[in-house]
């Protein structure tokens, strides 16, 4: 185990604004820089995610938020910096290897199998737990299916939890947008993640759908103890939901703190919230 040099000791937790106990360090991003040719998507950003937290990443379009989630989930590999997971430096990994560490995600643009039922889509979220080999996993109708009974039970619990029993047999393509997003959340939860990454889980939703999704995110955190990192544009939702917020702008981190601290951070107000000076 690598001893980590950080201003915050890994065992330090804190009490949230709403009185929940947050634990030690789960993940640390250290001096991450990510470039695409001449574009610097992430510039020397450090921040951490603690056990049990709901952590938000906010910022204008193109700020580098999705890129950051892609680094965490192993889709992108930064040119500089380290990803520390549970106190140890994570080597370069493929997304499926990251998934096996207990990190699941949803995508900014829904990535479900439209022709498959809700139930089958959620079942694919169990793949990280199956013993069957990669090729069989990809084909799905292989030896993986024999493990279906056990996986089915876990999936049924999630279906109940997210209140989607009534659409379990429906092909995903036929669902309204809000429910598709909920199915995507269900699929991510089926992996029983330690850390759940949500890229704009409420984008394009109406007020009622946003309220439902907010409630589910809070319930997941509360009932399963899942640590959550989410990107969201609706400031009301972000401030309500999250324990700490990272603010990005043009690839740089311009703020990091509790919702109250972020609301009062002048750099954030200037660059992002667009509130006029007194
Ligand atoms: N796969 C990629 N190839 C090239 N450029 C990318 C890629 N992914 C992101 N970028 C660029 O990185 C910057 C940050 O993008 P992104 O992380 O999607 O921002 P956000 O999610 O905050 O809107 C943008 O300039 C975007 O064009
Ligand atoms: Mg994005």
PDB file of C-alpha atoms and ligand atoms in Angstrom:
ATOM      1  CA  UNK A   1       0.000   0.000   0.000  1.00  0.00           C
ATOM      2  CA  UNK A   2       1.472   3.317  -1.088  1.00  0.00           C
ATOM      3  CA  UNK A   3       1.479   5.939   1.636  1.00  0.00           C
ATOM      4  CA  UNK A   4      -0.188   8.964   0.178  1.00  0.00           C
ATOM      5  CA  UNK A   5       1.151  12.436   0.708  1.00  0.00           C
ATOM      6  CA  UNK A   6      -1.840  14.675   1.024  1.00  0.00           C
ATOM      7  CA  UNK A   7      -2.980  17.561   3.136  1.00  0.00           C
ATOM      8  CA  UNK A   8      -6.006  15.523   4.183  1.00  0.00           C
ATOM      9  CA  UNK A   9      -5.228  12.291   6.020  1.00  0.00           C
ATOM     10  CA  UNK A  10      -6.985   9.321   4.418  1.00  0.00           C
ATOM     11  CA  UNK A  11      -8.781   8.476   7.674  1.00  0.00           C
ATOM     12  CA  UNK A  12     -10.226  11.948   8.142  1.00  0.00           C
ATOM     13  CA  UNK A  13     -13.931  12.123   7.521  1.00  0.00           C
ATOM     14  CA  UNK A  14     -16.386  14.939   8.019  1.00  0.00           C
ATOM     15  CA  UNK A  15     -20.007  15.621   8.839  1.00  0.00           C
ATOM     16  CA  UNK A  16     -22.144  16.902   5.961  1.00  0.00           C
ATOM     17  CA  UNK A  17     -24.407  19.948   6.016  1.00  0.00           C
ATOM     18  CA  UNK A  18     -27.327  17.586   6.519  1.00  0.00           C
ATOM     19  CA  UNK A  19     -25.611  15.671   9.304  1.00  0.00           C
ATOM     20  CA  UNK A  20     -24.381  12.524   7.521  1.00  0.00           C
ATOM     21  CA  UNK A  21     -21.031  11.005   8.417  1.00  0.00           C
ATOM     22  CA  UNK A  22     -18.580  10.886   5.516  1.00  0.00           C
ATOM     23  CA  UNK A  23     -15.694   8.425   5.715  1.00  0.00           C
ATOM     24  CA  UNK A  24     -12.093   8.219   4.509  1.00  0.00           C
ATOM     25  CA  UNK A  25     -10.617   8.767   1.085  1.00  0.00           C
ATOM     26  CA  UNK A  26     -11.993   6.547  -1.660  1.00  0.00           C
ATOM     27  CA  UNK A  27     -10.417   8.135  -4.699  1.00  0.00           C
ATOM     28  CA  UNK A  28      -7.849  10.843  -5.304  1.00  0.00           C
ATOM     29  CA  UNK A  29      -7.112  12.499  -8.602  1.00  0.00           C
ATOM     30  CA  UNK A  30      -3.626  14.004  -8.436  1.00  0.00           C
ATOM     31  CA  UNK A  31      -2.442  16.631 -10.879  1.00  0.00           C
ATOM     32  CA  UNK A  32      -4.367  15.142 -13.777  1.00  0.00           C
ATOM     33  CA  UNK A  33      -3.644  16.560 -17.224  1.00  0.00           C
ATOM     34  CA  UNK A  34      -5.443  15.204 -20.294  1.00  0.00           C
ATOM     35  CA  UNK A  35      -4.789  16.411 -23.834  1.00  0.00           C
ATOM     36  CA  UNK A  36      -6.382  15.653 -27.183  1.00  0.00           C
ATOM     37  CA  UNK A  37      -3.815  16.875 -29.686  1.00  0.00           C
ATOM     38  CA  UNK A  38      -3.678  20.622 -29.063  1.00  0.00           C
ATOM     39  CA  UNK A  39      -6.758  20.649 -26.827  1.00  0.00           C
ATOM     40  CA  UNK A  40      -6.073  20.473 -23.108  1.00  0.00           C
ATOM     41  CA  UNK A  41      -9.299  18.998 -21.728  1.00  0.00           C
ATOM     42  CA  UNK A  42      -8.009  18.777 -18.140  1.00  0.00           C
ATOM     43  CA  UNK A  43      -5.239  21.004 -16.789  1.00  0.00           C
ATOM     44  CA  UNK A  44      -3.430  19.827 -13.665  1.00  0.00           C
ATOM     45  CA  UNK A  45      -6.539  19.067 -11.615  1.00  0.00           C
ATOM     46  CA  UNK A  46      -6.489  17.464  -8.180  1.00  0.00           C
ATOM     47  CA  UNK A  47      -9.510  16.540  -6.120  1.00  0.00           C
ATOM     48  CA  UNK A  48     -10.741  13.649  -4.043  1.00  0.00           C
ATOM     49  CA  UNK A  49     -13.867  11.624  -3.419  1.00  0.00           C
ATOM     50  CA  UNK A  50     -14.597  10.277   0.059  1.00  0.00           C
ATOM     51  CA  UNK A  51     -16.493   7.155   1.129  1.00  0.00           C
ATOM     52  CA  UNK A  52     -20.226   7.787   1.170  1.00  0.00           C
ATOM     53  CA  UNK A  53     -20.088  11.210  -0.446  1.00  0.00           C
ATOM     54  CA  UNK A  54     -22.258  12.685  -3.125  1.00  0.00           C
ATOM     55  CA  UNK A  55     -19.721  14.686  -5.087  1.00  0.00           C
ATOM     56  CA  UNK A  56     -20.720  16.999  -7.911  1.00  0.00           C
ATOM     57  CA  UNK A  57     -18.632  18.208 -10.833  1.00  0.00           C
ATOM     58  CA  UNK A  58     -20.010  21.358 -12.433  1.00  0.00           C
ATOM     59  CA  UNK A  59     -18.880  23.805 -15.082  1.00  0.00           C
ATOM     60  CA  UNK A  60     -19.838  25.177 -18.497  1.00  0.00           C
ATOM     61  CA  UNK A  61     -19.975  23.028 -21.626  1.00  0.00           C
ATOM     62  CA  UNK A  62     -16.518  21.945 -22.725  1.00  0.00           C
ATOM     63  CA  UNK A  63     -15.063  22.496 -19.255  1.00  0.00           C
ATOM     64  CA  UNK A  64     -13.760  18.923 -19.151  1.00  0.00           C
ATOM     65  CA  UNK A  65     -16.306  17.336 -16.813  1.00  0.00           C
ATOM     66  CA  UNK A  66     -17.117  14.278 -18.917  1.00  0.00           C
ATOM     67  CA  UNK A  67     -13.416  13.880 -19.643  1.00  0.00           C
ATOM     68  CA  UNK A  68     -12.799  13.714 -15.902  1.00  0.00           C
ATOM     69  CA  UNK A  69     -15.413  10.961 -15.456  1.00  0.00           C
ATOM     70  CA  UNK A  70     -13.840   9.190 -18.429  1.00  0.00           C
ATOM     71  CA  UNK A  71     -10.462   9.286 -16.696  1.00  0.00           C
ATOM     72  CA  UNK A  72     -11.981   7.869 -13.510  1.00  0.00           C
ATOM     73  CA  UNK A  73     -13.730   5.087 -15.437  1.00  0.00           C
ATOM     74  CA  UNK A  74     -10.683   4.212 -17.546  1.00  0.00           C
ATOM     75  CA  UNK A  75     -12.067   5.363 -20.906  1.00  0.00           C
ATOM     76  CA  UNK A  76      -9.421   8.100 -21.151  1.00  0.00           C
ATOM     77  CA  UNK A  77      -5.827   7.931 -19.968  1.00  0.00           C
ATOM     78  CA  UNK A  78      -4.294  11.172 -18.740  1.00  0.00           C
ATOM     79  CA  UNK A  79      -0.831  12.165 -19.984  1.00  0.00           C
ATOM     80  CA  UNK A  80       0.081  13.358 -16.498  1.00  0.00           C
ATOM     81  CA  UNK A  81      -1.024  12.702 -12.960  1.00  0.00           C
ATOM     82  CA  UNK A  82      -2.082   9.775 -10.811  1.00  0.00           C
ATOM     83  CA  UNK A  83      -5.369   8.162  -9.948  1.00  0.00           C
ATOM     84  CA  UNK A  84      -5.293   6.833  -6.384  1.00  0.00           C
ATOM     85  CA  UNK A  85      -8.003   4.328  -5.513  1.00  0.00           C
ATOM     86  CA  UNK A  86      -8.323   3.205  -1.896  1.00  0.00           C
ATOM     87  CA  UNK A  87      -4.850   4.505  -1.088  1.00  0.00           C
ATOM     88  CA  UNK A  88      -3.090   2.821  -3.963  1.00  0.00           C
ATOM     89  CA  UNK A  89      -1.961   4.195  -7.279  1.00  0.00           C
ATOM     90  CA  UNK A  90      -4.121   2.655  -9.959  1.00  0.00           C
ATOM     91  CA  UNK A  91      -2.138   1.396 -12.942  1.00  0.00           C
ATOM     92  CA  UNK A  92      -3.359   2.096 -16.471  1.00  0.00           C
ATOM     93  CA  UNK A  93      -6.512   0.026 -16.798  1.00  0.00           C
ATOM     94  CA  UNK A  94      -9.166  -0.737 -19.363  1.00  0.00           C
ATOM     95  CA  UNK A  95     -12.766   0.254 -18.562  1.00  0.00           C
ATOM     96  CA  UNK A  96     -13.819  -3.335 -17.743  1.00  0.00           C
ATOM     97  CA  UNK A  97     -10.941  -3.620 -15.282  1.00  0.00           C
ATOM     98  CA  UNK A  98     -12.000  -0.377 -13.631  1.00  0.00           C
ATOM     99  CA  UNK A  99     -15.544  -1.745 -13.464  1.00  0.00           C
ATOM    100  CA  UNK A 100     -14.249  -4.747 -11.567  1.00  0.00           C
ATOM    101  CA  UNK A 101     -12.816  -2.427  -8.938  1.00  0.00           C
ATOM    102  CA  UNK A 102     -16.406  -1.456  -8.187  1.00  0.00           C
ATOM    103  CA  UNK A 103     -16.760   1.656 -10.324  1.00  0.00           C
ATOM    104  CA  UNK A 104     -19.890   1.896 -12.498  1.00  0.00           C
ATOM    105  CA  UNK A 105     -21.157   4.702 -14.671  1.00  0.00           C
ATOM    106  CA  UNK A 106     -23.907   6.101 -16.821  1.00  0.00           C
ATOM    107  CA  UNK A 107     -23.266   8.092 -19.983  1.00  0.00           C
ATOM    108  CA  UNK A 108     -24.159  11.638 -20.999  1.00  0.00           C
ATOM    109  CA  UNK A 109     -25.956  10.172 -24.001  1.00  0.00           C
ATOM    110  CA  UNK A 110     -28.013   7.150 -23.080  1.00  0.00           C
ATOM    111  CA  UNK A 111     -26.168   3.940 -23.954  1.00  0.00           C
ATOM    112  CA  UNK A 112     -28.728   1.155 -23.681  1.00  0.00           C
ATOM    113  CA  UNK A 113     -29.762  -1.641 -26.031  1.00  0.00           C
ATOM    114  CA  UNK A 114     -32.962  -0.209 -27.508  1.00  0.00           C
ATOM    115  CA  UNK A 115     -34.329  -3.473 -28.848  1.00  0.00           C
ATOM    116  CA  UNK A 116     -33.829  -5.342 -25.581  1.00  0.00           C
ATOM    117  CA  UNK A 117     -36.226  -5.320 -22.654  1.00  0.00           C
ATOM    118  CA  UNK A 118     -35.619  -3.247 -19.542  1.00  0.00           C
ATOM    119  CA  UNK A 119     -34.878  -6.442 -17.626  1.00  0.00           C
ATOM    120  CA  UNK A 120     -32.289  -7.686 -20.136  1.00  0.00           C
ATOM    121  CA  UNK A 121     -30.620  -4.281 -20.240  1.00  0.00           C
ATOM    122  CA  UNK A 122     -30.283  -4.256 -16.471  1.00  0.00           C
ATOM    123  CA  UNK A 123     -28.983  -7.840 -16.531  1.00  0.00           C
ATOM    124  CA  UNK A 124     -26.048  -6.696 -18.674  1.00  0.00           C
ATOM    125  CA  UNK A 125     -25.016  -4.627 -15.666  1.00  0.00           C
ATOM    126  CA  UNK A 126     -24.292  -7.901 -13.854  1.00  0.00           C
ATOM    127  CA  UNK A 127     -21.615  -8.888 -16.348  1.00  0.00           C
ATOM    128  CA  UNK A 128     -18.741  -7.672 -14.184  1.00  0.00           C
ATOM    129  CA  UNK A 129     -19.816 -10.231 -11.574  1.00  0.00           C
ATOM    130  CA  UNK A 130     -19.957 -13.191 -13.883  1.00  0.00           C
ATOM    131  CA  UNK A 131     -17.278 -15.830 -14.150  1.00  0.00           C
ATOM    132  CA  UNK A 132     -17.823 -16.400 -17.848  1.00  0.00           C
ATOM    133  CA  UNK A 133     -15.022 -15.225 -20.107  1.00  0.00           C
ATOM    134  CA  UNK A 134     -14.980 -11.951 -21.955  1.00  0.00           C
ATOM    135  CA  UNK A 135     -16.048 -13.313 -25.293  1.00  0.00           C
ATOM    136  CA  UNK A 136     -18.987 -15.119 -23.718  1.00  0.00           C
ATOM    137  CA  UNK A 137     -19.848 -11.988 -21.785  1.00  0.00           C
ATOM    138  CA  UNK A 138     -19.927 -10.066 -25.022  1.00  0.00           C
ATOM    139  CA  UNK A 139     -22.089 -12.701 -26.629  1.00  0.00           C
ATOM    140  CA  UNK A 140     -24.181 -12.879 -23.454  1.00  0.00           C
ATOM    141  CA  UNK A 141     -26.021 -16.060 -24.513  1.00  0.00           C
ATOM    142  CA  UNK A 142     -23.142 -18.213 -23.338  1.00  0.00           C
ATOM    143  CA  UNK A 143     -22.251 -19.857 -20.092  1.00  0.00           C
ATOM    144  CA  UNK A 144     -23.023 -16.480 -18.550  1.00  0.00           C
ATOM    145  CA  UNK A 145     -26.673 -17.362 -18.748  1.00  0.00           C
ATOM    146  CA  UNK A 146     -26.268 -20.213 -16.279  1.00  0.00           C
ATOM    147  CA  UNK A 147     -25.528 -17.708 -13.592  1.00  0.00           C
ATOM    148  CA  UNK A 148     -28.746 -15.989 -14.399  1.00  0.00           C
ATOM    149  CA  UNK A 149     -30.753 -17.105 -11.366  1.00  0.00           C
ATOM    150  CA  UNK A 150     -28.454 -15.499  -8.810  1.00  0.00           C
ATOM    151  CA  UNK A 151     -28.092 -12.380 -10.895  1.00  0.00           C
ATOM    152  CA  UNK A 152     -31.786 -12.225 -11.480  1.00  0.00           C
ATOM    153  CA  UNK A 153     -32.460 -11.872  -7.750  1.00  0.00           C
ATOM    154  CA  UNK A 154     -30.127  -8.880  -7.430  1.00  0.00           C
ATOM    155  CA  UNK A 155     -31.659  -7.305 -10.500  1.00  0.00           C
ATOM    156  CA  UNK A 156     -35.211  -7.795  -9.230  1.00  0.00           C
ATOM    157  CA  UNK A 157     -34.289  -5.914  -6.053  1.00  0.00           C
ATOM    158  CA  UNK A 158     -33.018  -2.989  -8.085  1.00  0.00           C
ATOM    159  CA  UNK A 159     -36.132  -3.021 -10.257  1.00  0.00           C
ATOM    160  CA  UNK A 160     -38.264  -2.769  -7.114  1.00  0.00           C
ATOM    161  CA  UNK A 161     -36.022  -0.110  -5.632  1.00  0.00           C
ATOM    162  CA  UNK A 162     -36.251   2.129  -8.712  1.00  0.00           C
ATOM    163  CA  UNK A 163     -39.972   1.443  -9.131  1.00  0.00           C
ATOM    164  CA  UNK A 164     -39.810   0.126 -12.690  1.00  0.00           C
ATOM    165  CA  UNK A 165     -41.631  -3.209 -12.244  1.00  0.00           C
ATOM    166  CA  UNK A 166     -44.344  -2.116 -14.669  1.00  0.00           C
ATOM    167  CA  UNK A 167     -41.900  -1.725 -17.584  1.00  0.00           C
ATOM    168  CA  UNK A 168     -39.601  -4.673 -16.978  1.00  0.00           C
ATOM    169  CA  UNK A 169     -40.630  -6.430 -20.226  1.00  0.00           C
ATOM    170  CA  UNK A 170     -40.812  -3.279 -22.341  1.00  0.00           C
ATOM    171  CA  UNK A 171     -38.166  -2.706 -25.031  1.00  0.00           C
ATOM    172  CA  UNK A 172     -36.100   0.269 -23.920  1.00  0.00           C
ATOM    173  CA  UNK A 173     -36.566   2.091 -27.250  1.00  0.00           C
ATOM    174  CA  UNK A 174     -40.259   2.529 -26.446  1.00  0.00           C
ATOM    175  CA  UNK A 175     -39.710   4.269 -23.111  1.00  0.00           C
ATOM    176  CA  UNK A 176     -39.924   7.996 -22.514  1.00  0.00           C
ATOM    177  CA  UNK A 177     -36.632   9.747 -21.858  1.00  0.00           C
ATOM    178  CA  UNK A 178     -36.945   9.977 -18.068  1.00  0.00           C
ATOM    179  CA  UNK A 179     -37.514   6.254 -17.732  1.00  0.00           C
ATOM    180  CA  UNK A 180     -34.609   5.438 -20.045  1.00  0.00           C
ATOM    181  CA  UNK A 181     -32.357   7.406 -17.720  1.00  0.00           C
ATOM    182  CA  UNK A 182     -33.751   5.442 -14.781  1.00  0.00           C
ATOM    183  CA  UNK A 183     -33.059   2.150 -16.558  1.00  0.00           C
ATOM    184  CA  UNK A 184     -29.502   3.311 -17.161  1.00  0.00           C
ATOM    185  CA  UNK A 185     -29.179   4.007 -13.448  1.00  0.00           C
ATOM    186  CA  UNK A 186     -30.597   0.548 -12.742  1.00  0.00           C
ATOM    187  CA  UNK A 187     -28.053  -1.083 -15.008  1.00  0.00           C
ATOM    188  CA  UNK A 188     -25.198   0.755 -13.286  1.00  0.00           C
ATOM    189  CA  UNK A 189     -26.565  -0.288  -9.879  1.00  0.00           C
ATOM    190  CA  UNK A 190     -26.790  -3.907 -10.997  1.00  0.00           C
ATOM    191  CA  UNK A 191     -22.993  -3.979 -10.841  1.00  0.00           C
ATOM    192  CA  UNK A 192     -23.276  -3.199  -7.087  1.00  0.00           C
ATOM    193  CA  UNK A 193     -20.718  -0.409  -7.429  1.00  0.00           C
ATOM    194  CA  UNK A 194     -18.755   1.135  -4.622  1.00  0.00           C
ATOM    195  CA  UNK A 195     -18.462   4.311  -6.681  1.00  0.00           C
ATOM    196  CA  UNK A 196     -21.193   5.358  -9.092  1.00  0.00           C
ATOM    197  CA  UNK A 197     -20.430   7.935 -11.794  1.00  0.00           C
ATOM    198  CA  UNK A 198     -23.392   9.769 -13.292  1.00  0.00           C
ATOM    199  CA  UNK A 199     -22.881  12.008 -16.319  1.00  0.00           C
ATOM    200  CA  UNK A 200     -25.777  14.493 -16.398  1.00  0.00           C
ATOM    201  CA  UNK A 201     -28.380  12.081 -15.016  1.00  0.00           C
ATOM    202  CA  UNK A 202     -31.070  14.773 -15.196  1.00  0.00           C
ATOM    203  CA  UNK A 203     -30.238  16.524 -18.456  1.00  0.00           C
ATOM    204  CA  UNK A 204     -33.334  17.014 -20.600  1.00  0.00           C
ATOM    205  CA  UNK A 205     -35.734  16.015 -17.818  1.00  0.00           C
ATOM    206  CA  UNK A 206     -38.800  17.916 -16.741  1.00  0.00           C
ATOM    207  CA  UNK A 207     -39.168  19.102 -13.147  1.00  0.00           C
ATOM    208  CA  UNK A 208     -41.046  16.014 -12.000  1.00  0.00           C
ATOM    209  CA  UNK A 209     -38.539  13.623 -13.600  1.00  0.00           C
ATOM    210  CA  UNK A 210     -35.707  15.570 -11.974  1.00  0.00           C
ATOM    211  CA  UNK A 211     -37.347  15.274  -8.577  1.00  0.00           C
ATOM    212  CA  UNK A 212     -37.731  11.520  -9.042  1.00  0.00           C
ATOM    213  CA  UNK A 213     -34.108  11.102 -10.136  1.00  0.00           C
ATOM    214  CA  UNK A 214     -32.877  13.266  -7.242  1.00  0.00           C
ATOM    215  CA  UNK A 215     -34.794  11.132  -4.789  1.00  0.00           C
ATOM    216  CA  UNK A 216     -33.388   7.919  -6.288  1.00  0.00           C
ATOM    217  CA  UNK A 217     -29.833   9.240  -6.129  1.00  0.00           C
ATOM    218  CA  UNK A 218     -30.265  10.160  -2.462  1.00  0.00           C
ATOM    219  CA  UNK A 219     -31.887   6.779  -1.723  1.00  0.00           C
ATOM    220  CA  UNK A 220     -29.097   4.841  -3.462  1.00  0.00           C
ATOM    221  CA  UNK A 221     -26.512   6.724  -1.415  1.00  0.00           C
ATOM    222  CA  UNK A 222     -28.479   6.195   1.784  1.00  0.00           C
ATOM    223  CA  UNK A 223     -29.630   2.572   1.361  1.00  0.00           C
ATOM    224  CA  UNK A 224     -26.601   1.032  -0.346  1.00  0.00           C
ATOM    225  CA  UNK A 225     -23.949   3.402   0.989  1.00  0.00           C
ATOM    226  CA  UNK A 226     -22.853   3.994  -2.604  1.00  0.00           C
ATOM    227  CA  UNK A 227     -20.435   6.851  -3.148  1.00  0.00           C
ATOM    228  CA  UNK A 228     -21.640   9.011  -6.030  1.00  0.00           C
ATOM    229  CA  UNK A 229     -19.891  11.444  -8.341  1.00  0.00           C
ATOM    230  CA  UNK A 230     -22.203  13.287 -10.689  1.00  0.00           C
ATOM    231  CA  UNK A 231     -22.119  15.952 -13.357  1.00  0.00           C
ATOM    232  CA  UNK A 232     -25.163  18.193 -13.371  1.00  0.00           C
ATOM    233  CA  UNK A 233     -26.099  21.567 -14.817  1.00  0.00           C
ATOM    234  CA  UNK A 234     -29.179  22.379 -12.761  1.00  0.00           C
ATOM    235  CA  UNK A 235     -27.674  24.404  -9.913  1.00  0.00           C
ATOM    236  CA  UNK A 236     -30.687  23.915  -7.668  1.00  0.00           C
ATOM    237  CA  UNK A 237     -30.319  20.153  -7.983  1.00  0.00           C
ATOM    238  CA  UNK A 238     -26.551  20.275  -7.476  1.00  0.00           C
ATOM    239  CA  UNK A 239     -26.749  22.412  -4.369  1.00  0.00           C
ATOM    240  CA  UNK A 240     -29.534  20.266  -2.919  1.00  0.00           C
ATOM    241  CA  UNK A 241     -28.004  16.918  -3.655  1.00  0.00           C
ATOM    242  CA  UNK A 242     -24.271  17.152  -3.234  1.00  0.00           C
ATOM    243  CA  UNK A 243     -21.997  17.230  -0.212  1.00  0.00           C
ATOM    244  CA  UNK A 244     -19.065  18.802  -2.030  1.00  0.00           C
ATOM    245  CA  UNK A 245     -18.709  20.381  -5.441  1.00  0.00           C
ATOM    246  CA  UNK A 246     -15.765  20.653  -7.841  1.00  0.00           C
ATOM    247  CA  UNK A 247     -16.050  23.517 -10.324  1.00  0.00           C
ATOM    248  CA  UNK A 248     -14.251  23.256 -13.666  1.00  0.00           C
ATOM    249  CA  UNK A 249     -13.769  25.930 -16.298  1.00  0.00           C
ATOM    250  CA  UNK A 250     -11.718  25.510 -19.478  1.00  0.00           C
ATOM    251  CA  UNK A 251     -10.097  22.370 -18.081  1.00  0.00           C
ATOM    252  CA  UNK A 252      -9.036  24.020 -14.834  1.00  0.00           C
ATOM    253  CA  UNK A 253     -10.391  23.614 -11.334  1.00  0.00           C
ATOM    254  CA  UNK A 254     -11.650  26.980 -10.105  1.00  0.00           C
ATOM    255  CA  UNK A 255     -13.479  25.888  -6.972  1.00  0.00           C
ATOM    256  CA  UNK A 256     -13.891  22.954  -4.597  1.00  0.00           C
ATOM    257  CA  UNK A 257     -16.009  22.861  -1.470  1.00  0.00           C
ATOM    258  CA  UNK A 258     -19.420  22.510   0.108  1.00  0.00           C
ATOM    259  CA  UNK A 259     -22.422  23.996  -1.712  1.00  0.00           C
ATOM    260  CA  UNK A 260     -22.295  26.995   0.658  1.00  0.00           C
ATOM    261  CA  UNK A 261     -18.606  27.545  -0.030  1.00  0.00           C
ATOM    262  CA  UNK A 262     -19.177  27.291  -3.790  1.00  0.00           C
ATOM    263  CA  UNK A 263     -22.080  29.738  -3.680  1.00  0.00           C
ATOM    264  CA  UNK A 264     -19.780  32.269  -2.022  1.00  0.00           C
ATOM    265  CA  UNK A 265     -16.667  31.598  -4.103  1.00  0.00           C
ATOM    266  CA  UNK A 266     -15.998  34.744  -6.158  1.00  0.00           C
ATOM    267  CA  UNK A 267     -14.045  32.933  -8.888  1.00  0.00           C
ATOM    268  CA  UNK A 268     -16.979  30.580  -9.362  1.00  0.00           C
ATOM    269  CA  UNK A 269     -19.508  33.382  -9.348  1.00  0.00           C
ATOM    270  CA  UNK A 270     -17.499  35.286 -11.971  1.00  0.00           C
ATOM    271  CA  UNK A 271     -16.740  32.381 -14.258  1.00  0.00           C
ATOM    272  CA  UNK A 272     -19.753  30.179 -13.986  1.00  0.00           C
ATOM    273  CA  UNK A 273     -22.753  31.398 -12.087  1.00  0.00           C
ATOM    274  CA  UNK A 274     -22.635  34.672 -13.965  1.00  0.00           C
ATOM    275  CA  UNK A 275     -23.950  36.655 -10.998  1.00  0.00           C
ATOM    276  CA  UNK A 276     -23.074  40.341 -11.181  1.00  0.00           C
ATOM    277  CA  UNK A 277     -20.729  41.929  -8.662  1.00  0.00           C
ATOM    278  CA  UNK A 278     -22.232  44.102  -5.946  1.00  0.00           C
TER     279      UNK A 278
HETATM  280  N1  LIG B   1     -12.469  11.988 -27.413  1.00  0.00           N
HETATM  281  C1  LIG B   1     -12.136  13.270 -27.591  1.00  0.00           C
HETATM  282  N2  LIG B   1     -11.376  13.665 -28.619  1.00  0.00           N
HETATM  283  C2  LIG B   1     -11.040  14.960 -28.809  1.00  0.00           C
HETATM  284  N3  LIG B   1     -11.413  15.952 -27.984  1.00  0.00           N
HETATM  285  C3  LIG B   1     -12.179  15.634 -26.920  1.00  0.00           C
HETATM  286  C4  LIG B   1     -12.581  14.290 -26.668  1.00  0.00           C
HETATM  287  N4  LIG B   1     -13.342  14.267 -25.531  1.00  0.00           N
HETATM  288  C5  LIG B   1     -13.394  15.548 -25.107  1.00  0.00           C
HETATM  289  N5  LIG B   1     -12.709  16.361 -25.943  1.00  0.00           N
HETATM  290  C6  LIG B   1     -12.548  17.810 -25.791  1.00  0.00           C
HETATM  291  O1  LIG B   1     -12.210  18.084 -24.460  1.00  0.00           O
HETATM  292  C7  LIG B   1     -12.866  19.251 -23.999  1.00  0.00           C
HETATM  293  C8  LIG B   1     -13.711  18.931 -22.794  1.00  0.00           C
HETATM  294  O2  LIG B   1     -14.814  18.133 -23.200  1.00  0.00           O
HETATM  295  P1  LIG B   1     -15.787  17.431 -22.174  1.00  0.00           P
HETATM  296  O3  LIG B   1     -14.980  16.704 -21.175  1.00  0.00           O
HETATM  297  O4  LIG B   1     -16.764  16.654 -22.950  1.00  0.00           O
HETATM  298  O5  LIG B   1     -16.486  18.694 -21.480  1.00  0.00           O
HETATM  299  P2  LIG B   1     -17.825  18.805 -20.616  1.00  0.00           P
HETATM  300  O6  LIG B   1     -18.282  17.432 -20.266  1.00  0.00           O
HETATM  301  O7  LIG B   1     -17.457  19.633 -19.431  1.00  0.00           O
HETATM  302  O8  LIG B   1     -18.828  19.529 -21.480  1.00  0.00           O
HETATM  303  C9  LIG B   1     -13.661  19.789 -25.178  1.00  0.00           C
HETATM  304  O9  LIG B   1     -12.892  20.766 -25.833  1.00  0.00           O
HETATM  305  C10 LIG B   1     -13.842  18.560 -26.038  1.00  0.00           C
HETATM  306  O10 LIG B   1     -13.994  18.915 -27.385  1.00  0.00           O
HETATM  307 MG1  LIG B   2     -20.053  16.434 -20.704  1.00  0.00          MG
END
